[in-house]
Tab-separated table of C-alpha atoms in Angstrom:
chain	number	residue	atom	x	y	z
A	1	MET	CA	77.697	88.416	69.932
A	2	ASN	CA	80.002	86.735	72.696
A	3	LYS	CA	83.039	87.969	70.862
A	4	LYS	CA	81.713	91.480	70.552
A	5	LEU	CA	81.318	91.546	74.482
A	6	ASP	CA	84.684	89.905	74.961
A	7	ARG	CA	86.443	92.629	72.818
A	8	ARG	CA	84.340	95.477	74.739
A	9	LYS	CA	85.511	94.017	78.090
A	10	LYS	CA	89.103	93.887	76.762
A	11	TYR	CA	88.972	97.394	75.514
A	12	THR	CA	87.351	98.631	78.703
A	13	ARG	CA	90.002	96.823	80.960
A	14	MET	CA	92.964	98.184	78.604
A	15	VAL	CA	91.582	101.774	78.827
A	16	LEU	CA	91.107	101.706	82.677
A	17	LYS	CA	94.698	100.296	83.041
A	18	ASP	CA	96.182	102.776	80.645
A	19	SER	CA	94.353	105.519	82.597
A	20	LEU	CA	95.627	104.498	85.971
A	21	ILE	CA	99.284	104.004	84.683
A	22	SER	CA	98.862	107.315	83.317
A	23	LEU	CA	97.669	108.851	86.650
A	24	LEU	CA	100.279	106.901	88.581
A	25	GLN	CA	103.080	109.016	86.528
A	26	THR	CA	102.299	111.915	88.593
A	27	LYS	CA	100.244	111.131	91.550
A	28	GLN	CA	100.366	108.518	94.350
A	29	LEU	CA	97.909	105.433	94.239
A	30	ALA	CA	96.282	106.445	97.399
A	31	THR	CA	95.389	109.777	95.954
A	32	ILE	CA	93.639	108.442	92.674
A	33	THR	CA	90.153	108.196	93.008
A	34	VAL	CA	87.913	106.209	90.590
A	35	LYS	CA	86.315	109.369	89.271
A	36	GLU	CA	89.805	110.383	87.755
A	37	ILE	CA	90.269	107.011	86.429
A	38	CYS	CA	86.960	106.928	84.825
A	39	LYS	CA	87.249	110.562	83.400
A	40	SER	CA	90.541	109.767	81.774
A	41	ALA	CA	89.331	106.392	80.297
A	42	ASP	CA	85.889	107.881	79.255
A	43	ILE	CA	84.322	105.204	81.198
A	44	ASN	CA	81.433	105.587	83.643
A	45	ARG	CA	81.750	104.532	87.359
A	46	THR	CA	79.278	101.723	87.056
A	47	THR	CA	81.486	100.188	84.384
A	48	PHE	CA	84.615	100.660	86.483
A	49	TYR	CA	82.970	98.711	89.444
A	50	THR	CA	81.886	95.917	87.112
A	51	HIS	CA	85.609	95.122	86.529
A	52	TYR	CA	87.462	96.320	89.526
A	53	LYS	CA	86.707	97.076	93.333
A	54	ASP	CA	88.850	100.230	93.771
A	55	PRO	CA	92.275	101.641	92.272
A	56	PHE	CA	94.235	99.230	94.503
A	57	ASP	CA	92.332	96.260	93.026
A	58	LEU	CA	92.938	97.487	89.266
A	59	LEU	CA	96.787	98.149	90.153
A	60	GLU	CA	96.820	94.555	91.770
A	61	LYS	CA	95.440	93.122	88.328
A	62	ILE	CA	98.043	95.139	86.428
A	63	GLU	CA	100.817	93.621	88.715
A	64	GLU	CA	99.582	90.200	88.442
A	65	GLU	CA	99.502	90.171	84.804
A	66	ILE	CA	103.133	91.349	84.419
A	67	ILE	CA	104.477	88.861	87.127
A	68	ALA	CA	102.384	86.044	85.323
A	69	ASP	CA	104.086	86.865	81.980
A	70	LEU	CA	107.571	87.196	83.727
A	71	ASN	CA	106.937	83.476	85.375
A	72	THR	CA	106.124	82.288	81.775
A	73	TYR	CA	109.281	83.784	80.324
A	74	LEU	CA	111.518	82.366	83.461
A	75	ASN	CA	110.328	79.063	83.053
A	76	GLN	CA	110.765	78.431	79.535
A	77	TYR	CA	114.485	78.360	79.817
A	78	ASN	CA	117.516	76.320	81.513
A	79	ILE	CA	119.617	78.858	83.299
A	80	GLU	CA	122.257	76.447	83.851
A	81	GLN	CA	123.110	76.654	80.021
A	82	GLU	CA	124.825	80.289	79.455
A	83	GLU	CA	123.181	80.474	76.029
A	84	GLU	CA	119.721	79.776	77.211
A	85	SER	CA	120.328	82.237	80.203
A	86	LEU	CA	121.431	85.035	77.912
A	87	GLN	CA	118.235	84.225	75.821
A	88	MET	CA	115.688	84.269	78.736
A	89	THR	CA	117.259	87.735	79.946
A	90	GLU	CA	117.147	89.250	76.510
A	91	ARG	CA	113.104	88.081	76.014
A	92	LEU	CA	112.494	89.489	79.711
A	93	LEU	CA	114.088	92.781	78.569
A	94	ALA	CA	112.202	92.862	75.379
A	95	TYR	CA	108.859	92.138	77.282
A	96	ILE	CA	109.722	94.901	79.584
A	97	ALA	CA	110.620	97.275	76.536
A	98	SER	CA	107.203	96.332	75.178
A	99	LYS	CA	105.539	97.328	78.290
A	100	TYR	CA	107.851	100.416	78.924
A	101	ASN	CA	105.345	102.647	80.050
A	102	ILE	CA	103.696	100.358	82.682
A	103	CYS	CA	107.197	98.908	83.923
A	104	GLN	CA	108.588	102.527	84.322
A	105	THR	CA	105.799	103.818	86.204
A	106	LEU	CA	105.533	100.824	88.468
A	107	LEU	CA	109.412	100.567	89.022
A	108	ASN	CA	110.019	104.510	89.484
A	109	GLU	CA	111.443	105.944	92.641
A	110	ASN	CA	107.831	107.516	93.354
A	111	GLY	CA	106.276	104.118	93.050
A	112	ASP	CA	105.066	101.894	95.489
A	113	HIS	CA	107.767	99.276	96.003
A	114	SER	CA	105.519	96.338	96.424
A	115	PHE	CA	105.625	95.664	92.749
A	116	GLU	CA	109.504	95.754	92.863
A	117	GLN	CA	109.449	93.347	95.798
A	118	ARG	CA	107.129	90.907	94.055
A	119	VAL	CA	109.397	90.903	90.952
A	120	MET	CA	112.378	90.232	93.310
A	121	ASP	CA	110.400	87.319	94.878
A	122	VAL	CA	109.495	85.661	91.813
A	123	ALA	CA	113.131	86.061	90.420
A	124	ARG	CA	114.790	84.943	93.781
A	125	THR	CA	112.431	81.947	94.106
A	126	PHE	CA	113.247	81.001	90.332
A	127	LEU	CA	116.893	81.533	90.991
A	128	ILE	CA	117.151	79.321	93.996
A	129	ASN	CA	115.099	76.570	92.574
A	130	ASN	CA	117.358	76.427	89.501
A	131	TRP	CA	120.687	77.295	91.256
A	132	THR	CA	123.412	74.890	90.126
A	133	ASP	CA	124.578	72.540	92.833
A	134	ASN	CA	127.900	72.985	91.589
A	135	ASN	CA	128.962	76.243	93.141
A	136	GLU	CA	131.225	75.942	96.133
A	137	MET	CA	128.934	78.128	98.308
A	138	GLY	CA	126.632	76.863	100.930
A	139	THR	CA	122.685	77.043	100.664
A	140	ASP	CA	122.751	80.290	102.749
A	141	VAL	CA	125.583	81.964	100.935
A	142	SER	CA	123.726	81.095	97.813
A	143	GLU	CA	120.657	82.818	98.859
A	144	TYR	CA	122.518	85.932	99.533
A	145	ALA	CA	124.132	85.629	96.179
A	146	GLY	CA	120.889	85.377	94.554
A	147	THR	CA	119.363	88.436	96.155
A	148	PHE	CA	122.719	90.138	95.276
A	149	LEU	CA	122.136	89.383	91.627
A	150	ILE	CA	118.674	90.000	91.458
A	151	GLY	CA	118.676	93.280	93.254
A	152	GLY	CA	121.429	94.454	91.063
A	153	SER	CA	119.888	93.127	87.868
A	154	ILE	CA	116.506	95.195	88.769
A	155	TYR	CA	118.631	98.501	89.589
A	156	VAL	CA	120.326	97.995	86.127
A	157	ILE	CA	116.712	97.626	84.577
A	158	LYS	CA	115.256	100.666	86.519
A	159	GLN	CA	118.326	102.715	85.158
A	160	TRP	CA	117.866	101.463	81.562
A	161	LEU	CA	114.219	102.344	81.755
A	162	ALA	CA	114.992	105.808	83.640
A	163	ASN	CA	117.398	106.520	80.459
A	164	ASN	CA	114.682	105.643	77.974
A	165	MET	CA	116.112	102.315	77.027
A	166	ASP	CA	119.240	104.008	75.605
A	167	GLN	CA	120.936	100.766	75.056
A	168	SER	CA	119.278	97.330	73.391
A	169	PRO	CA	117.829	94.638	75.121
A	170	GLU	CA	120.744	92.527	74.237
A	171	GLN	CA	123.323	94.956	75.429
A	172	ILE	CA	121.762	94.838	78.723
A	173	ALA	CA	121.370	91.131	78.943
A	174	ARG	CA	124.846	90.581	78.224
A	175	LEU	CA	125.575	92.940	81.331
A	176	ILE	CA	123.353	91.574	83.520
A	177	ASN	CA	124.375	88.011	82.533
A	178	SER	CA	128.142	88.866	82.985
A	179	ALA	CA	127.613	89.495	86.453
A	180	LYS	CA	128.107	86.146	88.108
A	181	ILE	CA	128.815	84.892	91.487
A	182	ARG	CA	131.940	82.479	91.317
């Protein structure tokens, strides 16, 4: 009986997330109502409120799930080794491709930039914590270089998503990894 409830709970959360993402493709978050989400998901409002406080809470949970996944991928590799760095980037891009609809919606030009900022913060923290000490720049310059690399990488990914992933994750990973600060 417990597994059945867990599956129902997972299904309900999945359709609510899908409904919100679908609505975000045409509307700003502030204009989306619980009623619209529920209608799209074919779920009643009481069920919505069992899982989330409001559309902002639902979006935050979607973003948190993606951020947690990104952290997991980032922490599996040693970026000081070029081959591992490339593998990490490829896996991140494959993950983004598997979540195309969500990532494209959250990173598009009409979206709230808080998700993009959260992604930048995660990547910047990871990069600074793992930055090789053998670079000739000081710590302050390394921080700027990291911001430059991360910002450029995010915009490459946004362009890739906007172009319906017209290149393979491997090709984009090679492009991103080829941009190194010397």
